[in-house]
Amino acid sequence: MEGTIPLSYYIAVSAILFTMGALGVLIRRNALIVFMSIELMLNAANLAFVAFARSYGVLTGQIFVFFVITVAAAEVAVGLALIVAIFRSKHSIDVDQMSSLKG
Amino acid sequence: MTQTDLLTLLPNILLVTWACILLLVDLFIPQRRKGMIALLAVFGLAVVMGIVLAQAGREMTAFNGMIVVDGFSVFLSVLFLATGILGIAIAYGYLKRMGIERGEYYTLMLFSISGMLLMAQAADLIVIFLGLELLSIPLYVLAAWARPRLESEEAGLKYFLLGAFATGFVVYGIAMTFGATGSTRLSEIVARVAGGEAVTTLLLIGAALLLVGFGFKVAAVPFHMWTPDVYQGAPTSVTGFMAVGAKAAGFAALLRIFVSAFPSLSVDLVPVLWGLAAVTMIGGNLIAIAQTDIKRMLAYSSIAHAGYILMAFVPYGNPKVAHDSVASALFYLVAYAITSFGAWAMVIALEKAEGKGLEINDYAGLGRKHPAMAAAMTVFMLSLTGIPPTLGLIGKLYLFRSVVEGGFIGLAIIGVLTSLISAYYYLRVVVVMYMRDGDPQVTSESWLNLTIGAAALATVVLSFVPAALFTLASDAVLKLF
């Protein structure tokens, strides 16, 4: 495997992406950006899956990626619908302002 | 797809097909008679439960070992299907009363239940992931069901964002586990680890991330922030279903993954699980004391109960007690399911259309005006605390016993002490019901009353014959090890 990128590089990139995604969820306040950060986490996992699958020479990882992409698409449909619904009634998608539930 | 594949997955296939049919049938049913869909959905669940029971006692593997039918899956599938039937029973009148009755409600519940079934049957991390999402996505929609009521929309969005965040952790955890072992099949993972082929660091990271992800799903402290808001904002019938079904499914997946794939990691994971269980019990019970809203109080109570069930995970790596501790976790899940459903049904009975009737003080005078209702609520509160003669006490006894036998006496003491603390806020409801005067308005609906009565009866009666239920749970986990 002369000249190919070693596995650890892929995993490092995927770990960085995952951390960025997780931090984004915790720090950003716009529901859409939070959602994008979650997608980043999922895609970080996809990258790791593909890299591992290639190094092991098995297809499981690639197949998993298809499942993740499909499920993420389903989640987008529901998530965007929820965000649109809440924007209609609040005219804001700032998660800090979602404080009608308290105790 | 072979015949075995088809037979193994038959409950799921039927459930999903039935849900799709109901979606079509719904178009032809006039708005006033949407209750028909509920009856049809219950019929479907009952049929599927019959098939699952017919599978009992058999061992089947399908789709190259991705799906299994064993005692564990049958036990939990029956629990999930019963949860579905009770969930529809408490929703039937409530949705009408709140003016949010739409046929898709029941369809979404069926989809969610089929996700739970898939999680109980999964023997591969891919299937666990799919089951988890099939369970969660309909629940996100259901939490926001009372749209355009702002609280419900907010609950939906919060549940969605935190749920998807947790999914991210689960998927990354699966990726790391796959990276460590080269397989997503639980049986192969454990074989590779035993053969010394696995990369231990990656495996540990994977297990930790899975624990975080599922910690969100079962609402363990410190991953519980969403629970009170979502439980409070979602329509109460959804909350009851979610509090029991989603939590049980999360624990089903956790048990399956940790017991069958990660037994070798127990040395490293035990302190983490110990801490998680302790913090969850303490946090849930302490914050519950300050609540005045019954839905929030029950939400924190459900967090605390997640802590009690997590106790059963702590000795999972010790082969001598692992079997009993997993069985007691299943027993406790059933006890919690029955009691919690009863309590949520009571909340529904007192809730009024404009969101009133949810304060604990609104229960004042219930003992005089509706003695039967008050007696049932007392039974539920006693059971959640763990006071005889209720199922909750027996469940806790089994749990504490296995924890003590595993050598974690400190944890058992924390469990007992937090149960004592919990007596304060559970019994406060009882005191308010009997000692204070008030004029509570109770909605009497036949399905709801039936659920409350059955749950109260089961909580008391089963506590006199716990051995039968425990034997069932014990047989169910036999093949897991």
XYZ file of C-alpha atoms in Angstrom:
584
model
C 0.000 0.000 0.000
C 2.834 2.371 -0.938
C 1.718 5.963 -1.313
C -1.761 5.565 0.146
C -2.995 7.658 3.017
C -2.691 5.715 6.273
C -5.815 4.773 8.225
C -4.904 6.927 11.209
C -5.181 10.096 9.106
C -8.761 9.291 8.194
C -9.627 8.532 11.788
C -7.982 11.740 12.962
C -10.011 13.798 10.477
C -13.168 11.985 11.482
C -12.480 12.559 15.185
C -11.915 16.280 14.517
C -15.160 16.492 12.533
C -17.048 14.686 15.282
C -15.683 17.005 17.962
C -16.542 20.064 15.864
C -20.052 18.720 15.446
C -20.508 17.990 19.142
C -19.143 21.420 20.105
C -21.408 23.028 17.540
C -24.450 21.409 19.125
C -23.405 22.622 22.554
C -22.332 26.153 21.589
C -24.485 27.351 18.692
C -27.953 28.675 19.459
C -29.648 28.598 16.076
C -31.693 25.418 15.738
C -30.701 25.032 12.076
C -26.990 25.315 12.857
C -27.387 22.869 15.749
C -29.014 20.516 13.296
C -26.180 20.987 10.792
C -23.695 20.183 13.549
C -25.525 16.929 14.235
C -25.261 16.062 10.542
C -21.535 16.763 10.812
C -21.292 14.226 13.644
C -23.071 11.605 11.551
C -20.818 12.255 8.581
C -17.747 12.012 10.794
C -18.955 8.530 11.722
C -19.520 7.755 8.029
C -15.935 8.702 7.225
C -14.656 6.446 9.999
C -16.853 3.602 8.771
C -15.585 3.807 5.222
C -11.958 4.100 6.303
C -12.221 1.094 8.623
C -14.128 -0.932 6.044
C -11.376 -0.292 3.499
C -8.598 -1.255 5.881
C -10.378 -4.450 6.962
C -11.437 -5.256 3.422
C -15.048 -5.880 4.420
C -18.162 -4.214 3.078
C -20.088 -3.897 6.364
C -18.822 -0.382 6.956
C -19.845 0.876 3.545
C -23.286 -0.667 3.923
C -23.679 0.980 7.299
C -22.964 4.333 5.668
C -25.906 3.823 3.318
C -28.137 3.165 6.290
C -26.861 6.238 8.113
C -27.420 8.445 5.057
C -30.956 7.129 4.590
C -31.882 7.515 8.228
C -30.351 10.997 8.319
C -32.549 11.948 5.374
C -35.619 10.753 7.278
C -34.491 12.745 10.293
C -34.037 15.864 8.158
C -37.623 15.583 6.959
C -38.993 15.432 10.496
C -36.513 17.918 11.936
C -37.057 20.633 9.337
C -40.814 20.202 9.679
C -40.507 20.750 13.432
C -38.281 23.784 12.946
C -40.705 25.300 10.415
C -43.630 24.636 12.761
C -41.949 26.355 15.664
C -40.804 29.252 13.482
C -44.430 29.864 12.477
C -45.592 30.215 16.057
C -42.547 31.907 17.612
C -40.931 33.690 14.642
C -37.588 32.562 15.989
C -35.566 29.396 15.982
C -33.167 30.440 18.717
C -32.975 27.510 21.124
C -32.265 29.868 24.036
C -35.696 31.407 23.616
C -37.440 28.088 23.902
C -38.162 28.419 27.551
C -41.902 28.094 27.947
C -41.265 24.837 29.790
C -39.828 25.398 33.233
C -40.110 24.020 36.692
C -34.910 -14.113 1.956
C -35.587 -17.601 3.242
C -38.646 -18.863 5.011
C -36.929 -18.664 8.388
C -36.074 -15.040 7.731
C -39.700 -14.326 6.976
C -41.007 -16.196 10.020
C -38.531 -14.536 12.342
C -39.395 -11.064 11.196
C -43.124 -11.765 10.817
C -44.228 -9.646 13.819
C -42.363 -6.645 12.463
C -43.509 -7.115 8.895
C -47.132 -7.441 10.003
C -46.929 -4.428 12.291
C -45.445 -2.146 9.640
C -47.831 -3.377 6.958
C -50.775 -2.876 9.287
C -49.583 0.631 10.090
C -49.396 1.460 6.368
C -52.875 0.027 5.804
C -54.243 2.112 8.673
C -52.687 5.186 7.097
C -54.825 4.526 4.007
C -57.932 3.493 5.930
C -57.687 6.749 7.856
C -58.462 8.682 4.657
C -61.909 7.138 4.441
C -62.946 7.629 8.046
C -64.781 10.839 8.918
C -63.209 13.153 11.490
C -65.777 12.342 14.188
C -65.015 8.642 14.128
C -61.217 8.520 14.199
C -61.491 6.315 17.265
C -61.992 3.429 14.865
C -58.345 3.658 13.892
C -57.442 3.212 17.552
C -59.474 0.024 17.771
C -57.950 -1.297 14.545
C -54.458 -0.481 15.846
C -55.144 -2.344 19.101
C -56.437 -5.272 17.059
C -53.197 -5.307 15.058
C -51.079 -5.151 18.202
C -53.041 -8.019 19.750
C -52.568 -10.198 16.654
C -48.836 -9.458 16.574
C -48.616 -10.267 20.265
C -50.226 -13.625 19.542
C -47.565 -14.344 16.920
C -44.778 -13.287 19.257
C -46.155 -15.581 21.961
C -46.271 -18.412 19.421
C -42.546 -17.807 18.840
C -41.849 -18.190 22.563
C -39.510 -20.983 23.510
C -37.932 -21.121 20.056
C -34.499 -20.028 18.986
C -34.341 -18.536 15.545
C -31.663 -16.628 13.713
C -32.325 -14.848 10.475
C -30.680 -12.640 7.887
C -27.250 -14.162 8.472
C -27.457 -13.640 12.199
C -28.593 -10.018 12.168
C -31.941 -10.782 13.770
C -32.551 -13.293 16.529
C -35.610 -14.557 18.298
C -34.826 -15.768 21.792
C -36.350 -15.572 25.234
C -35.002 -12.051 25.733
C -36.561 -10.731 22.537
C -39.906 -12.439 23.177
C -40.119 -11.149 26.769
C -39.389 -7.585 25.719
C -41.538 -7.740 22.578
C -44.532 -8.688 24.701
C -43.718 -5.787 27.023
C -43.499 -3.355 24.079
C -46.736 -4.580 22.494
C -48.540 -4.325 25.835
C -47.104 -0.818 26.193
C -48.576 -0.019 22.798
C -52.024 -1.307 23.728
C -52.021 0.615 27.023
C -50.631 3.668 25.230
C -53.578 3.615 22.843
C -56.024 2.988 25.702
C -54.924 6.128 27.532
C -54.789 8.177 24.313
C -58.242 7.186 23.041
C -60.355 9.622 25.020
C -57.582 12.100 25.787
C -56.927 13.055 22.158
C -60.637 13.654 21.578
C -60.909 15.767 24.710
C -57.887 17.871 23.763
C -59.081 18.282 20.188
C -55.953 16.735 18.717
C -57.432 13.486 17.468
C -55.967 12.530 14.127
C -55.706 9.006 12.748
C -51.977 9.224 12.113
C -51.347 9.232 15.865
C -51.986 5.508 16.068
C -50.033 4.785 12.896
C -47.003 6.589 14.288
C -47.331 4.598 17.501
C -47.310 1.349 15.537
C -44.173 2.433 13.658
C -42.492 3.323 16.912
C -43.403 -0.029 18.447
C -42.017 -1.893 15.446
C -38.756 -0.042 16.077
C -38.819 -1.259 19.669
C -39.406 -4.839 18.522
C -36.470 -4.529 16.145
C -34.246 -3.341 18.992
C -35.203 -6.310 21.127
C -34.419 -8.719 18.284
C -31.227 -7.111 17.064
C -28.025 -9.109 17.072
C -26.126 -6.640 14.932
C -25.241 -3.029 15.604
C -26.713 -2.002 12.232
C -30.109 -3.368 13.259
C -29.860 -1.747 16.675
C -29.232 1.594 14.971
C -32.169 1.102 12.596
C -34.457 0.040 15.433
C -33.402 3.029 17.501
C -34.246 5.443 14.694
C -37.495 3.715 13.790
C -38.455 4.055 17.440
C -37.316 7.668 17.837
C -38.417 9.474 14.673
C -42.163 8.797 15.159
C -41.772 9.848 18.793
C -40.323 13.226 17.743
C -43.490 13.804 15.741
C -45.749 12.539 18.534
C -44.106 14.852 21.087
C -45.075 17.811 18.893
C -48.539 16.364 18.298
C -50.518 19.123 20.039
C -49.273 21.640 17.446
C -49.780 24.617 17.343
C -49.625 24.585 21.154
C -46.229 26.122 21.818
C -45.237 23.802 24.685
C -45.797 20.752 22.547
C -43.866 22.153 19.580
C -41.031 23.054 21.882
C -41.035 19.585 23.406
C -40.927 18.091 19.926
C -37.991 20.224 18.802
C -36.039 19.667 22.012
C -36.615 15.934 21.887
C -35.604 15.908 18.252
C -32.387 17.899 18.695
C -31.240 15.973 21.762
C -32.351 12.646 20.293
C -30.457 13.280 17.067
C -27.437 14.399 19.108
C -27.589 11.084 20.971
C -27.880 9.253 17.665
C -24.643 10.911 16.608
C -22.928 9.406 19.650
C -24.443 5.986 19.020
C -23.354 5.974 15.370
C -19.838 7.105 16.196
C -19.680 4.519 18.944
C -20.688 1.837 16.474
C -18.047 3.119 14.048
C -15.339 2.811 16.722
C -16.543 -0.652 17.721
C -16.454 -1.647 14.082
C -12.984 -0.182 13.781
C -11.809 -2.141 16.796
C -13.158 -5.505 15.695
C -13.919 -5.344 11.981
C -17.491 -6.462 12.501
C -20.835 -5.125 13.629
C -22.246 -8.539 14.504
C -22.456 -8.860 18.295
C -21.384 -12.506 18.290
C -18.372 -11.760 16.090
C -17.379 -8.762 18.181
C -17.204 -10.908 21.303
C -15.327 -13.639 19.407
C -12.728 -11.174 18.071
C -12.272 -9.662 21.507
C -11.842 -13.105 23.049
C -9.371 -14.007 20.319
C -7.277 -10.954 21.142
C -7.710 -9.478 17.662
C -9.504 -6.343 18.810
C -7.961 -2.913 19.310
C -8.821 -2.358 22.979
C -8.548 1.436 22.995
C -10.932 1.835 20.102
C -13.307 -0.696 21.643
C -13.355 1.219 24.911
C -14.020 4.499 23.111
C -16.804 2.779 21.193
C -18.388 1.337 24.330
C -18.165 4.698 26.096
C -19.808 6.534 23.181
C -22.570 3.929 22.996
C -23.123 4.377 26.710
C -23.414 8.154 26.265
C -25.812 7.756 23.341
C -28.076 5.315 25.116
C -27.675 7.301 28.337
C -29.519 10.085 26.527
C -32.210 7.691 25.353
C -32.917 6.188 28.776
C -32.512 9.608 30.462
C -29.590 8.921 32.779
C -27.973 11.835 34.624
C -25.981 13.794 33.275
C -27.713 13.199 29.934
C -31.203 13.881 31.231
C -31.635 17.627 30.524
C -34.256 17.086 27.853
C -36.463 14.762 29.901
C -38.471 17.119 32.130
C -39.141 19.598 29.320
C -40.150 16.949 26.822
C -42.264 15.003 29.294
C -44.020 18.172 30.382
C -44.580 19.659 26.950
C -45.638 16.562 25.047
C -49.297 15.482 25.180
C -49.652 13.344 28.317
C -50.663 10.221 26.406
C -47.424 10.470 24.420
C -45.441 11.066 27.586
C -46.811 7.906 29.187
C -45.972 5.858 26.125
C -42.528 7.434 25.822
C -41.672 7.117 29.515
C -42.251 3.387 29.397
C -41.638 2.256 25.824
C -38.648 4.319 24.775
C -36.903 3.773 28.092
C -37.458 0.013 28.038
C -36.227 -0.178 24.441
C -33.107 1.783 25.326
C -32.392 -0.594 28.171
C -33.093 -3.584 25.912
C -30.421 -2.423 23.489
C -27.975 -1.566 26.284
C -28.422 -4.979 27.906
C -28.067 -6.799 24.605
C -24.934 -4.884 23.577
C -23.136 -4.905 26.908
C -23.962 -8.436 27.991
C -23.420 -10.168 24.679
C -20.707 -8.036 23.060
C -18.699 -6.290 25.785
C -18.392 -8.719 28.717
C -14.603 -8.388 28.565
C -14.775 -4.629 29.105
C -16.563 -4.945 32.424
C -13.429 -4.203 34.441
C -13.047 -0.819 32.789
C -16.738 -0.052 32.558
C -17.877 -1.009 36.057
C -16.671 2.218 37.748
C -18.322 4.266 34.992
C -21.603 2.394 35.299
C -21.404 2.611 39.084
C -21.016 6.369 38.919
C -23.725 6.760 36.297
C -26.216 4.731 38.349
C -25.387 6.588 41.568
C -25.572 10.079 40.014
C -28.809 9.220 38.231
C -30.489 7.959 41.403
C -29.330 10.903 43.485
C -29.941 13.592 40.849
C -33.349 12.349 39.759
C -34.697 11.981 43.270
C -33.298 15.226 44.652
C -34.558 17.450 41.836
C -37.964 15.747 41.924
C -38.524 17.098 45.441
C -38.691 20.684 44.208
C -41.308 20.053 41.507
C -44.860 21.328 41.787
C -46.012 20.155 38.373
C -47.006 16.494 38.416
C -45.704 15.834 34.909
C -42.281 17.249 35.773
C -42.295 15.365 39.057
C -42.984 12.100 37.240
C -40.328 12.999 34.665
C -37.666 13.284 37.367
C -39.076 10.138 38.936
C -38.542 8.341 35.617
C -34.942 9.577 35.597
C -34.465 8.183 39.103
C -35.908 4.845 38.029
C -33.497 4.724 35.104
C -30.813 4.955 37.790
C -32.250 1.975 39.664
C -32.292 -0.103 36.478
C -28.731 1.013 35.673
C -27.705 -0.551 38.991
C -28.375 -3.929 37.408
C -25.651 -3.200 34.842
C -22.917 -2.748 37.378
C -22.369 -6.466 38.180
C -22.899 -7.572 34.537
C -19.331 -8.745 34.069
C -19.422 -11.051 37.093
C -20.626 -14.395 35.694
C -22.002 -15.529 39.047
C -24.521 -12.730 39.463
C -24.848 -11.384 35.918
C -27.747 -13.660 35.095
C -29.770 -12.675 38.130
C -28.988 -9.005 37.792
C -30.106 -8.857 34.153
C -33.249 -10.810 35.086
C -33.970 -8.353 37.889
C -33.522 -5.479 35.414
C -36.211 -7.038 33.217
C -38.429 -7.585 36.250
C -37.992 -3.978 37.284
C -38.797 -2.793 33.753
C -42.126 -4.633 33.919
C -42.877 -3.336 37.411
C -41.980 0.210 36.355
C -44.016 -0.098 33.149
C -47.209 -1.136 34.949
C -46.925 1.419 37.738
C -45.812 4.273 35.559
C -48.613 3.707 33.056
C -51.104 3.807 35.904
C -49.659 7.062 37.218
C -49.675 8.714 33.779
C -53.246 7.536 33.225
C -54.193 9.283 36.486
C -52.518 12.468 35.243
C -54.621 12.219 32.081
C -57.792 11.722 34.122
C -57.223 15.000 35.968
C -55.812 17.041 33.075
C -58.154 19.587 31.532
C -58.217 20.888 27.982
C -56.513 24.214 28.641
C -53.534 22.549 30.296
C -54.899 22.958 33.815
C -55.120 20.301 36.477
C -51.442 19.426 36.321
C -50.300 20.887 39.621
C -49.887 18.513 42.529
C -52.229 20.801 44.483
C -54.967 20.063 41.943
C -55.143 16.583 43.472
C -56.466 18.004 46.755
C -59.724 16.471 47.837
C -59.458 13.504 45.514
C -59.631 11.116 48.467
C -63.113 12.322 49.403
C -64.575 13.009 45.968
C -63.246 9.998 44.076
C -62.065 7.412 46.597
C -61.384 4.694 44.005
C -59.195 6.991 41.905
C -57.344 8.203 44.974
C -56.763 4.639 46.129
C -55.322 3.714 42.722
C -53.035 6.756 42.730
C -51.908 5.820 46.243
C -50.993 2.354 45.021
C -48.926 3.827 42.178
C -47.122 6.264 44.449
C -46.373 3.533 46.981
C -45.079 1.282 44.221
C -42.833 3.986 42.786
C -41.440 4.595 46.261
C -41.065 0.894 46.996
C -43.449 0.395 49.917
C -45.310 -2.910 50.386
C -47.550 -4.432 49.176
C -46.576 -3.326 45.696
C -44.618 -4.569 42.730
C -42.180 -1.676 42.986
C -40.879 -2.945 46.290
C -40.300 -6.462 44.978
C -38.513 -5.088 41.926
C -36.215 -3.020 44.126
C -35.543 -5.997 46.397
C -34.417 -8.114 43.452
C -32.232 -5.286 42.153
C -30.623 -4.570 45.521
C -30.048 -8.279 46.083
C -28.139 -8.743 42.842
C -26.125 -5.585 43.459
C -25.169 -6.717 46.956
C -24.302 -10.207 45.712
C -22.097 -8.563 43.099
C -20.213 -6.890 45.941
C -21.366 -3.320 45.399
C -22.781 -2.636 48.825
C -22.113 1.097 48.601
C -24.326 1.368 45.543
C -27.106 -0.593 47.233
C -26.953 1.803 50.183
C -27.247 4.785 47.842
C -30.237 3.034 46.274
C -31.965 2.565 49.614
C -31.236 6.104 50.782
C -32.504 7.677 47.568
C -35.648 5.546 47.836
C -36.186 7.066 51.263
C -35.758 10.549 49.800
C -38.226 9.698 47.059
C -40.838 8.813 49.688
C -41.031 12.534 50.439
C -42.294 13.641 47.055
C -44.354 10.559 46.244
C -46.155 10.552 49.576
C -46.733 14.298 49.294
C -49.183 13.488 46.492
C -50.957 11.014 48.784
C -51.079 13.547 51.600
C -52.496 16.217 49.297
C -55.140 13.797 48.037
C -56.416 12.789 51.477
C -55.590 15.626 53.856
C -56.471 18.722 51.863
C -59.841 19.920 50.737
C -60.428 20.673 47.143
C -62.703 20.143 44.221
C -60.806 18.050 41.693
C -62.497 17.487 38.360
C -61.947 14.010 37.069
C -62.735 12.957 33.547
C -64.238 9.516 33.549
C -63.543 7.554 30.383
C -64.093 3.839 30.248
C -60.755 2.967 28.605
C -58.839 5.219 30.929
C -60.583 3.865 34.036
C -59.944 0.346 32.822
C -56.217 1.082 32.439
C -56.000 2.662 35.882
C -57.901 -0.197 37.506
C -55.915 -2.902 35.738
C -52.591 -1.251 36.523
C -53.462 -0.794 40.202
C -54.697 -4.355 40.471
C -51.613 -5.759 38.731
C -49.305 -3.691 40.928
C -50.798 -5.189 44.078
C -51.645 -8.721 42.946
C -48.364 -9.437 41.165
C -46.476 -8.394 44.288
C -47.873 -11.484 46.027
C -46.665 -13.843 43.288
C -43.410 -12.215 42.208
C -41.638 -15.537 41.790
C -43.709 -16.400 38.713
C -42.759 -13.176 36.947
C -39.154 -13.425 38.051
C -38.920 -16.978 36.691
C -40.194 -15.690 33.359
C -37.582 -12.937 33.333
C -34.913 -15.359 34.447
C -35.742 -17.830 31.665
C -35.762 -14.984 29.177
C -32.141 -14.026 29.781
C -30.878 -17.609 29.928
C -29.596 -17.617 26.358
C -28.051 -14.183 26.573
C -24.858 -15.392 28.176
